[in-house]
Tab-separated table of C-alpha atoms and ligand atoms in Angstrom:
chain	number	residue	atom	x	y	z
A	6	UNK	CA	2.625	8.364	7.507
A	7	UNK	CA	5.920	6.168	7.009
A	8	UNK	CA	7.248	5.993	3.827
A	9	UNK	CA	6.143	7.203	0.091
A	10	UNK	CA	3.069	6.812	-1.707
A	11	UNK	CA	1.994	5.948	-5.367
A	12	UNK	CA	-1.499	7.204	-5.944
A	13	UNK	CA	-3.192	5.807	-9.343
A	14	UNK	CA	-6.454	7.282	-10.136
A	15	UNK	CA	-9.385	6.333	-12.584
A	16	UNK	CA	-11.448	3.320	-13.525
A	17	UNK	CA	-11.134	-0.209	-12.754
A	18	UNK	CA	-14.079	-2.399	-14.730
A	19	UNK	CA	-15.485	-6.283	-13.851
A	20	UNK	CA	-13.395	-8.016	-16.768
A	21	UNK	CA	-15.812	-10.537	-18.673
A	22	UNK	CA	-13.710	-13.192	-20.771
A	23	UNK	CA	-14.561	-16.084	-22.957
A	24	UNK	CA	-13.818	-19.658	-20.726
A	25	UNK	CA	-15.217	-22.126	-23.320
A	26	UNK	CA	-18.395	-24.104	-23.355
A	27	UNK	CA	-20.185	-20.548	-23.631
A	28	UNK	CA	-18.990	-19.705	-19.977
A	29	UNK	CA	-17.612	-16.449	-18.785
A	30	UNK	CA	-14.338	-15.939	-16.706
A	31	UNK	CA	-14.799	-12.896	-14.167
A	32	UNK	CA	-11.567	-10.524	-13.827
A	33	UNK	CA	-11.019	-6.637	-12.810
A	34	UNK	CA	-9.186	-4.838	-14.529
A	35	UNK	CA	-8.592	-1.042	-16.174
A	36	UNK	CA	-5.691	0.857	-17.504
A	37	UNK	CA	-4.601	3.059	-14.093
A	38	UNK	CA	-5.795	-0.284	-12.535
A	39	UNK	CA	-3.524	-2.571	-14.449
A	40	UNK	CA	-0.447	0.135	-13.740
A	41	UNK	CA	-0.952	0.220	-9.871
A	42	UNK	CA	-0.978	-3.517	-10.205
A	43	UNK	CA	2.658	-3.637	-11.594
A	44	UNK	CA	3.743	-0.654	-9.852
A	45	UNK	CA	2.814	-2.705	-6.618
A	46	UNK	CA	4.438	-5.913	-8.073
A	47	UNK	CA	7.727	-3.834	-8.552
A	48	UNK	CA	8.608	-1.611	-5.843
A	49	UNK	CA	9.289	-2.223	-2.156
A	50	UNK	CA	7.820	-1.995	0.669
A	51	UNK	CA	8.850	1.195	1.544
A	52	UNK	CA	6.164	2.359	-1.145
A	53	UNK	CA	2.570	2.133	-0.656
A	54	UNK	CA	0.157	2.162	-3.790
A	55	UNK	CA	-3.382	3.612	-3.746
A	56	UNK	CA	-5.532	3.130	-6.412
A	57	UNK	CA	-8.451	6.078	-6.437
A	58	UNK	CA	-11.519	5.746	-7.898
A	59	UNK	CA	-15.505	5.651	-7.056
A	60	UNK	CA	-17.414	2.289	-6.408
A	61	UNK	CA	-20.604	2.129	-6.153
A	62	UNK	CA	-22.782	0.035	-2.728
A	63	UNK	CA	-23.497	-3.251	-4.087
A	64	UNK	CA	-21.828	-6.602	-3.875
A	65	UNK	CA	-19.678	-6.201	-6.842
A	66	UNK	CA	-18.576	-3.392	-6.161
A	67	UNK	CA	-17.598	-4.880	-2.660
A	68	UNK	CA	-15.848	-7.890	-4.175
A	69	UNK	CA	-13.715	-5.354	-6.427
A	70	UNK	CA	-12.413	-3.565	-3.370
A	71	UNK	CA	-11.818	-6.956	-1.956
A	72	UNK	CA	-9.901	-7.775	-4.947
A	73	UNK	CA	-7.807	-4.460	-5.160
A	74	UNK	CA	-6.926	-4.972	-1.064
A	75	UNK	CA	-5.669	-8.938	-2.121
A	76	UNK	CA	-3.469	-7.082	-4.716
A	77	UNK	CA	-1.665	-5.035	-1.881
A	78	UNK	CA	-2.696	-1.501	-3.043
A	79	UNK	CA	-4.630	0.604	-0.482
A	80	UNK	CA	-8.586	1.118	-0.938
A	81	UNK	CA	-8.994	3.388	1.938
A	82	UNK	CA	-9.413	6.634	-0.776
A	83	UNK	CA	-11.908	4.829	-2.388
A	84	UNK	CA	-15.399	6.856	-2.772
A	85	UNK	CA	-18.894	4.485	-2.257
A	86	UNK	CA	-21.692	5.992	-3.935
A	87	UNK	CA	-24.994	5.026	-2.648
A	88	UNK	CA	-27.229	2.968	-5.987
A	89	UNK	CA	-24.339	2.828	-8.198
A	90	UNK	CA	-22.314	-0.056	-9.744
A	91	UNK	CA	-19.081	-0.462	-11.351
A	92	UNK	CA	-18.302	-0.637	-15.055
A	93	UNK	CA	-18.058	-3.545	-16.756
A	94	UNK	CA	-16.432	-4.852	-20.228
A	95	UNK	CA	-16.835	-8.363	-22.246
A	96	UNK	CA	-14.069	-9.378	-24.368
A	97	UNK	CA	-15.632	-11.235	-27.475
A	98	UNK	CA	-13.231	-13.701	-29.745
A	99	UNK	CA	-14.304	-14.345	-33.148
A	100	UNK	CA	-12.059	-16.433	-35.571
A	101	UNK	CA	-9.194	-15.801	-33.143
A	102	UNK	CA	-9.358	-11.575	-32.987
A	103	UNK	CA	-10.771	-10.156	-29.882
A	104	UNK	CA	-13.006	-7.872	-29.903
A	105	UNK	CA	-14.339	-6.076	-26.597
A	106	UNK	CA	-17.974	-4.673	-25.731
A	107	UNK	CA	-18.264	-1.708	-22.605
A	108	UNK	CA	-20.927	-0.950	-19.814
A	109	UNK	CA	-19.735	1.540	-18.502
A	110	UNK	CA	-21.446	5.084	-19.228
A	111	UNK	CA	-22.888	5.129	-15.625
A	112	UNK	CA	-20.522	3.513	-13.793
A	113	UNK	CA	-20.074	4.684	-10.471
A	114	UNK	CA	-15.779	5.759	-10.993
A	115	UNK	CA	-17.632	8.619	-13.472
A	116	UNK	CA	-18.080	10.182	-9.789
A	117	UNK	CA	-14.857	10.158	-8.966
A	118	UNK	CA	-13.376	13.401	-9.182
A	119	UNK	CA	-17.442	14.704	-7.785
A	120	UNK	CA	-16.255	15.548	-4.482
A	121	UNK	CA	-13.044	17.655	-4.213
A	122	UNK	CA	-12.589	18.139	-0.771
A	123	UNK	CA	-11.642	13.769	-0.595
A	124	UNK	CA	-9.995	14.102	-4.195
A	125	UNK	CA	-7.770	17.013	-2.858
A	126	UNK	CA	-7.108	14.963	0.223
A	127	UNK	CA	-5.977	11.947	-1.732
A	128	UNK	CA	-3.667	13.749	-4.255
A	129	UNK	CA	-1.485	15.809	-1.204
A	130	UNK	CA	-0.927	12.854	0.491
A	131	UNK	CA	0.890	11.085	-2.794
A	132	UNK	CA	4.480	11.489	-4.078
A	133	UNK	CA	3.700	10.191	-7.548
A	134	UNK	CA	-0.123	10.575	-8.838
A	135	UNK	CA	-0.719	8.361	-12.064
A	136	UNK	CA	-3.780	9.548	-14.315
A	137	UNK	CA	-4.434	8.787	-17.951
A	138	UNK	CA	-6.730	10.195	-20.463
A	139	UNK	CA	-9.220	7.625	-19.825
A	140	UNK	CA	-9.472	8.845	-16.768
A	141	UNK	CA	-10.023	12.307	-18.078
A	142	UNK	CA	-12.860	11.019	-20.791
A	143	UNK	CA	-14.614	9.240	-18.071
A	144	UNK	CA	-15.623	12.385	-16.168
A	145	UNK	CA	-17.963	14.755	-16.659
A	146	UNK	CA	-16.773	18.273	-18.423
A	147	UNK	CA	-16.620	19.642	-15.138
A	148	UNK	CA	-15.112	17.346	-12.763
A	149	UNK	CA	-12.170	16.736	-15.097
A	150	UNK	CA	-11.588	20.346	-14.698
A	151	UNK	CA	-11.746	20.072	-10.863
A	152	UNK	CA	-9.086	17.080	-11.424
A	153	UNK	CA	-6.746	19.261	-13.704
A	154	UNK	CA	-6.667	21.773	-11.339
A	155	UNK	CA	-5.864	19.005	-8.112
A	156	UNK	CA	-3.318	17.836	-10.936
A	157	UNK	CA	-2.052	21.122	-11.636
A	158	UNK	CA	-1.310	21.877	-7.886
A	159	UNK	CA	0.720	18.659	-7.628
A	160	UNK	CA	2.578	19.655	-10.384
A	161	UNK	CA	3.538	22.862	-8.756
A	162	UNK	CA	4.072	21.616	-5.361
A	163	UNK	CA	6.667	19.145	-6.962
A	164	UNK	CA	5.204	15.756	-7.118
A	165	UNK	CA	6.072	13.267	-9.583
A	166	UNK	CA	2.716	13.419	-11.949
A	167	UNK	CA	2.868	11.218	-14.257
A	168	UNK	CA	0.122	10.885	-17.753
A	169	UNK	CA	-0.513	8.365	-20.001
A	170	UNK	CA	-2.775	10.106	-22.986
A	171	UNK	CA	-4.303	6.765	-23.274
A	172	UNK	CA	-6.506	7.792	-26.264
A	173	UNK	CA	-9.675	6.310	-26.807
A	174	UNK	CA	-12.078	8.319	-29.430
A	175	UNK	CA	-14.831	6.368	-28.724
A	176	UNK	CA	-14.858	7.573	-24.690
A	177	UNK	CA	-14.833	11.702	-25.826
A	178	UNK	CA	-17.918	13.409	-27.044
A	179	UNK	CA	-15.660	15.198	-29.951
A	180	UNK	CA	-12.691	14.914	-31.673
A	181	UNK	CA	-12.180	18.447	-30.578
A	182	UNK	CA	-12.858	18.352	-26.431
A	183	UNK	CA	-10.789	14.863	-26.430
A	184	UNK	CA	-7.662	17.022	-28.092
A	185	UNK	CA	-7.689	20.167	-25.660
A	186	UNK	CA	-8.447	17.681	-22.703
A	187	UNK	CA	-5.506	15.737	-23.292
A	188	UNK	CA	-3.105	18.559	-24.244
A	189	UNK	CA	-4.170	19.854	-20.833
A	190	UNK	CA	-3.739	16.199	-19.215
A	191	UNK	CA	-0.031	16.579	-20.587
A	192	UNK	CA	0.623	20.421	-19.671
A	193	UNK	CA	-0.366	19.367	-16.114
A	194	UNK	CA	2.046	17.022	-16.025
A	195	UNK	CA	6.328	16.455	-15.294
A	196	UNK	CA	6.129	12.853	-17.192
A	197	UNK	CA	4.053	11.945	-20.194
A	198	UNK	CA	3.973	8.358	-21.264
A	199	UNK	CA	2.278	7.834	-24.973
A	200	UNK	CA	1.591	4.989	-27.436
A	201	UNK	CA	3.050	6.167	-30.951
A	202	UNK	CA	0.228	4.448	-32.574
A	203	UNK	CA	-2.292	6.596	-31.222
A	204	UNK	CA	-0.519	9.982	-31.154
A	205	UNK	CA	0.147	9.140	-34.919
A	206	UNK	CA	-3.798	8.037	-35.188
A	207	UNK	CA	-5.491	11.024	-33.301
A	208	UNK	CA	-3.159	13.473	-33.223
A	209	UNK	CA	-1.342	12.755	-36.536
A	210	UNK	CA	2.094	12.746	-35.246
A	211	UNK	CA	3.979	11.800	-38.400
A	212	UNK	CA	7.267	10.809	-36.787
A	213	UNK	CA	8.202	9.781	-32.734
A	214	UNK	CA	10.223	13.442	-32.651
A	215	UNK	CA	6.716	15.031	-33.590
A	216	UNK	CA	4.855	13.370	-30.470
A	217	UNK	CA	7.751	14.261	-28.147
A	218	UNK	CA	8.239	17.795	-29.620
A	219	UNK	CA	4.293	18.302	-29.692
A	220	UNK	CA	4.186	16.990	-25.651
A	221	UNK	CA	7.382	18.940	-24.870
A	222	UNK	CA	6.279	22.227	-26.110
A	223	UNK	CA	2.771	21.692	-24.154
A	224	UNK	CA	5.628	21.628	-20.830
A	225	UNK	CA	5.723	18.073	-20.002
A	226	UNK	CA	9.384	18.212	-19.173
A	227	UNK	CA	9.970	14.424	-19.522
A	228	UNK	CA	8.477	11.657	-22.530
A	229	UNK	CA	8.693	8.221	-22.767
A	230	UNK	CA	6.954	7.208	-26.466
A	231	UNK	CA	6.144	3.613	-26.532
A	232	UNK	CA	6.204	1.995	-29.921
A	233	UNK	CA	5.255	-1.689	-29.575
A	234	UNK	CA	8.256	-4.500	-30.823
A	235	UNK	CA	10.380	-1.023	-31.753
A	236	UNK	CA	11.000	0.177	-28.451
A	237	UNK	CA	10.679	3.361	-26.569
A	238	UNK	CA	11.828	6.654	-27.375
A	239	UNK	CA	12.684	8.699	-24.013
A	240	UNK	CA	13.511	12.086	-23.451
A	241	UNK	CA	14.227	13.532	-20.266
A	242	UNK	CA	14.849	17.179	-20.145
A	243	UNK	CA	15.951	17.513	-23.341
A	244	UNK	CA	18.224	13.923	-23.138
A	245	UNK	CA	17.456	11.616	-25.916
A	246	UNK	CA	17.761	7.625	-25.602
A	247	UNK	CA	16.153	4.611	-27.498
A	248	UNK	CA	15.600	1.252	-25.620
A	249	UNK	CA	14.609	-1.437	-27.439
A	250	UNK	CA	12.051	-4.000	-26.619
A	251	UNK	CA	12.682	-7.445	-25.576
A	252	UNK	CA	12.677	-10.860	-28.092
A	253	UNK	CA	9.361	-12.742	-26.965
A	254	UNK	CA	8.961	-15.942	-28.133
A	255	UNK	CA	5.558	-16.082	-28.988
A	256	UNK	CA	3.060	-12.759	-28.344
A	257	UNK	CA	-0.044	-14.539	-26.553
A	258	UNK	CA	-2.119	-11.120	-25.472
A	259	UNK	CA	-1.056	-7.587	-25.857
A	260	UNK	CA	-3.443	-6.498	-23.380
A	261	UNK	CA	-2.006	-4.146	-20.751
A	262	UNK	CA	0.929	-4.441	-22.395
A	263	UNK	CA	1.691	-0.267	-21.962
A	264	UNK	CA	0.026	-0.166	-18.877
A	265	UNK	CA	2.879	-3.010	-17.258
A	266	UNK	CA	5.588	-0.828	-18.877
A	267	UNK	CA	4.473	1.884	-17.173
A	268	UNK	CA	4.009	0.201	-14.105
A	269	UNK	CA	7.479	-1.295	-13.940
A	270	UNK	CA	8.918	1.989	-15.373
A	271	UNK	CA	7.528	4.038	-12.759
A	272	UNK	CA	8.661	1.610	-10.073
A	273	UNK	CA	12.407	1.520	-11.068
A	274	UNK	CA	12.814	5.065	-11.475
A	275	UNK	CA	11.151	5.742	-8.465
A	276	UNK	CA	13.932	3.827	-6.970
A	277	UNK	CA	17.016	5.112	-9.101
A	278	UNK	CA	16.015	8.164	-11.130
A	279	UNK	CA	17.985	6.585	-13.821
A	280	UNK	CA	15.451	6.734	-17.208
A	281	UNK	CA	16.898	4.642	-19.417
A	282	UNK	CA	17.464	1.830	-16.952
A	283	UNK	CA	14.111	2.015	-15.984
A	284	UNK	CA	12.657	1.399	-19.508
A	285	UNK	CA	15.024	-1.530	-20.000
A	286	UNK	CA	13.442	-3.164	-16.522
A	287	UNK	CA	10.069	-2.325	-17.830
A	288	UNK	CA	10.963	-3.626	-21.022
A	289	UNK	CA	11.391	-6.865	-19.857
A	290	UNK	CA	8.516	-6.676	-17.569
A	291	UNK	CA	6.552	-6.035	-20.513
A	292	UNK	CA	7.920	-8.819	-22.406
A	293	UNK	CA	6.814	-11.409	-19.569
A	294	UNK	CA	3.617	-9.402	-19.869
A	295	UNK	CA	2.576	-9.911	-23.577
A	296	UNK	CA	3.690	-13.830	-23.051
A	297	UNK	CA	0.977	-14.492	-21.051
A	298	UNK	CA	-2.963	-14.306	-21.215
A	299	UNK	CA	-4.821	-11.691	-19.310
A	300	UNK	CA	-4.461	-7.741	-18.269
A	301	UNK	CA	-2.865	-8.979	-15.056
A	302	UNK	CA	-0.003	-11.056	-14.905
A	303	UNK	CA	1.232	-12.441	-11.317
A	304	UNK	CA	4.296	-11.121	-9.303
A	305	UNK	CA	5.746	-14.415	-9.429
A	306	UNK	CA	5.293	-14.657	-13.433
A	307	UNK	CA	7.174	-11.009	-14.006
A	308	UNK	CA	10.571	-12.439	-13.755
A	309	UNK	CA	11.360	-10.004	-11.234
A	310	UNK	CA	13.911	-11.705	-9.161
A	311	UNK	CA	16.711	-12.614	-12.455
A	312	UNK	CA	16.328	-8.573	-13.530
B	426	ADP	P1	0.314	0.053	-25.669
B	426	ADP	O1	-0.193	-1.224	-25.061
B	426	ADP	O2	0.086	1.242	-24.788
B	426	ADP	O3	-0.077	0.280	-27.098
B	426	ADP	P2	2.893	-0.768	-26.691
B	426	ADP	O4	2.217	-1.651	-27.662
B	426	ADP	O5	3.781	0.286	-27.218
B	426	ADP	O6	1.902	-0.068	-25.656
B	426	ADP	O7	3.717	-1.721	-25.721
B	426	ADP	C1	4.307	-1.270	-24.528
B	426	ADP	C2	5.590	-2.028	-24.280
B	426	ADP	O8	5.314	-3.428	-24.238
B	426	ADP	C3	6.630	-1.854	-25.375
B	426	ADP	O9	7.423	-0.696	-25.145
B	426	ADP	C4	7.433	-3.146	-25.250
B	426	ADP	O10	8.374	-3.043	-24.203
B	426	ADP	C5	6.374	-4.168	-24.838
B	426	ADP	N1	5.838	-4.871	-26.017
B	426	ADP	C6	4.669	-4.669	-26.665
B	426	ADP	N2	4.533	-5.507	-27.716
B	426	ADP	C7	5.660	-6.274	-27.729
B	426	ADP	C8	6.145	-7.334	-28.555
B	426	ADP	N3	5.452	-7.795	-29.615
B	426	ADP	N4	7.349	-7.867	-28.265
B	426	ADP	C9	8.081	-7.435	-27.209
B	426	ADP	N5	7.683	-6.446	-26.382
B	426	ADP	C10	6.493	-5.866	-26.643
């Protein structure tokens, strides 16, 4: 194989969305989705991006892998399970606040870590493997410990393995299994990539220090804490360095708006290795993100060629 690969793994979902007159708009989308999308929309061709899930045999399913192809990131790791379908989410508007409904609790991506011979396969042949803790809440008890351990190995055979914690109560069957699986998620890791707002939530992380301290101690080496209009908060081995977020105009739809900084993150320092210039890219990206509807925002859209 030519050139270096960025393997994302976990759940993409048919997006349902309101298009007026009572009519739905159909999308794909899903956090390690939505960050292989902008990782593939920022880095050259010299990188290829796989996303890594499980799909199920029917026509959706089909049209998703169709749709993750168009996007340019590879589908050949892709699992098909015979009878299954893929998870699906609505997003409801009331009186202007979104709200969003899930199908999902036997959608066939819970499978994906099921057979670790093809999971094992698809993790060696990456250079950067992308998980979150969504990922992690989707799976069974035991195939998220088969993944930590395919995680674990990348770790120690020095691939980039990057987390985003990701935390969604609602997904975990206990406050308790949700807080041991993610501190594992993070120990397993060289980069950890959190929202302040839920560290502080569900971990209660009363300060940015606390959630990169907390992370740190776990042995994630490097932390980039995201914190909304305020900026990031990275540390890299110890190196401290605040980046602020871009002015936006007018905030149109948050969503996806950590999973494109990520995205565009990841891609720059891919490229450089320089942190801090990476999360001012990103932060732009991001910007350009949150200024227009929808999860995914087009190449052409991300401003890429002024930055
Ligand atoms: P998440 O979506 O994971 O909660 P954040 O809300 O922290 O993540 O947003 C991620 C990044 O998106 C921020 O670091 C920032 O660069 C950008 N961003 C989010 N909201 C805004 C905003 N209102 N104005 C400008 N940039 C924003």
């Amino acid at each position: 194989m030519n050139g270096r690969r960025f393997l994302s793994i976990g759940e993409c979902m048919v997006e349902l969305s309101q298009a007026g007159d009572g009519l739905l708009r159909k999308g794909f989308a899903g956090d390690t989705f939505n960050t292989a999308w902008y990782a593939r929309a920022c880095l050259g061709p010299d990188w290829s991006v796989d996303y890594f899930t499980a799909l199920g045999d029917d026509a959706m399913s089909d049209e998703m892998a169709a749709f993750i192809a168009g996007a340019g990131i590879g589908t050949n790791l892709i699992r098909r399970i015979k009878g299954k379908t893929p998870g699906l989410y609505m997003i409801n508007l009331k009186n202007g606040e979104r709200s969003f409904s899930y199908w999902r609790d036997s959608s066939a991506a819970r499978s994906l870590a099921a057979d670790p011979d093809l999971l094992r396969e698809a993790v060696e042949s990456a250079d950067l493997v992308y998980f979150s803790g969504i990922t992690l809440a989707i799976l069974p008890q035991e195939d998220a410990a088969t993944l930590l351990s395919e995680i674990r190995r990348a770790k120690a055979a020095g691939k980039l393995v990057v987390f985003d914690p990701n935390i969604r109560p609602r997904l975990w069957s206990s406050y308790d299994v949700m807080h041991t699986t993610i501190s594992e998620g993070a120990r397993s890791s060289v980069l950890v990539m959190p929202s302040f707002d839920d560290e502080a939530a569900h971990f209660g992380d009363d300060s940015i220090e606390a959630t990169i301290h907390r992370y740190r101690a776990l042995g994630a080496l490097n932390i980039v804490v995201k914190n909304g209009a305020d900026g990031v908060n990275l540390n890299f081995g110890g190196e401290e360095t605040f980046v602020p977020a871009e002015k936006v105009k007018k905030v149109v739809d948050t969503t996806s708006a950590g999973d494109s900084f990520n995205g565009a993150f990841l891609a720059r320092y891919l490229e450089s290795q320089d942190a801090p210039a990476a999360a001012r890219f990103a932060a732009g990206v991001a910007a350009r993100v949150v200024s227009e509807h929808g999860a995914l925002v087009a190449r052409e859209k991300l401003g890429l060629s002024d930055r």
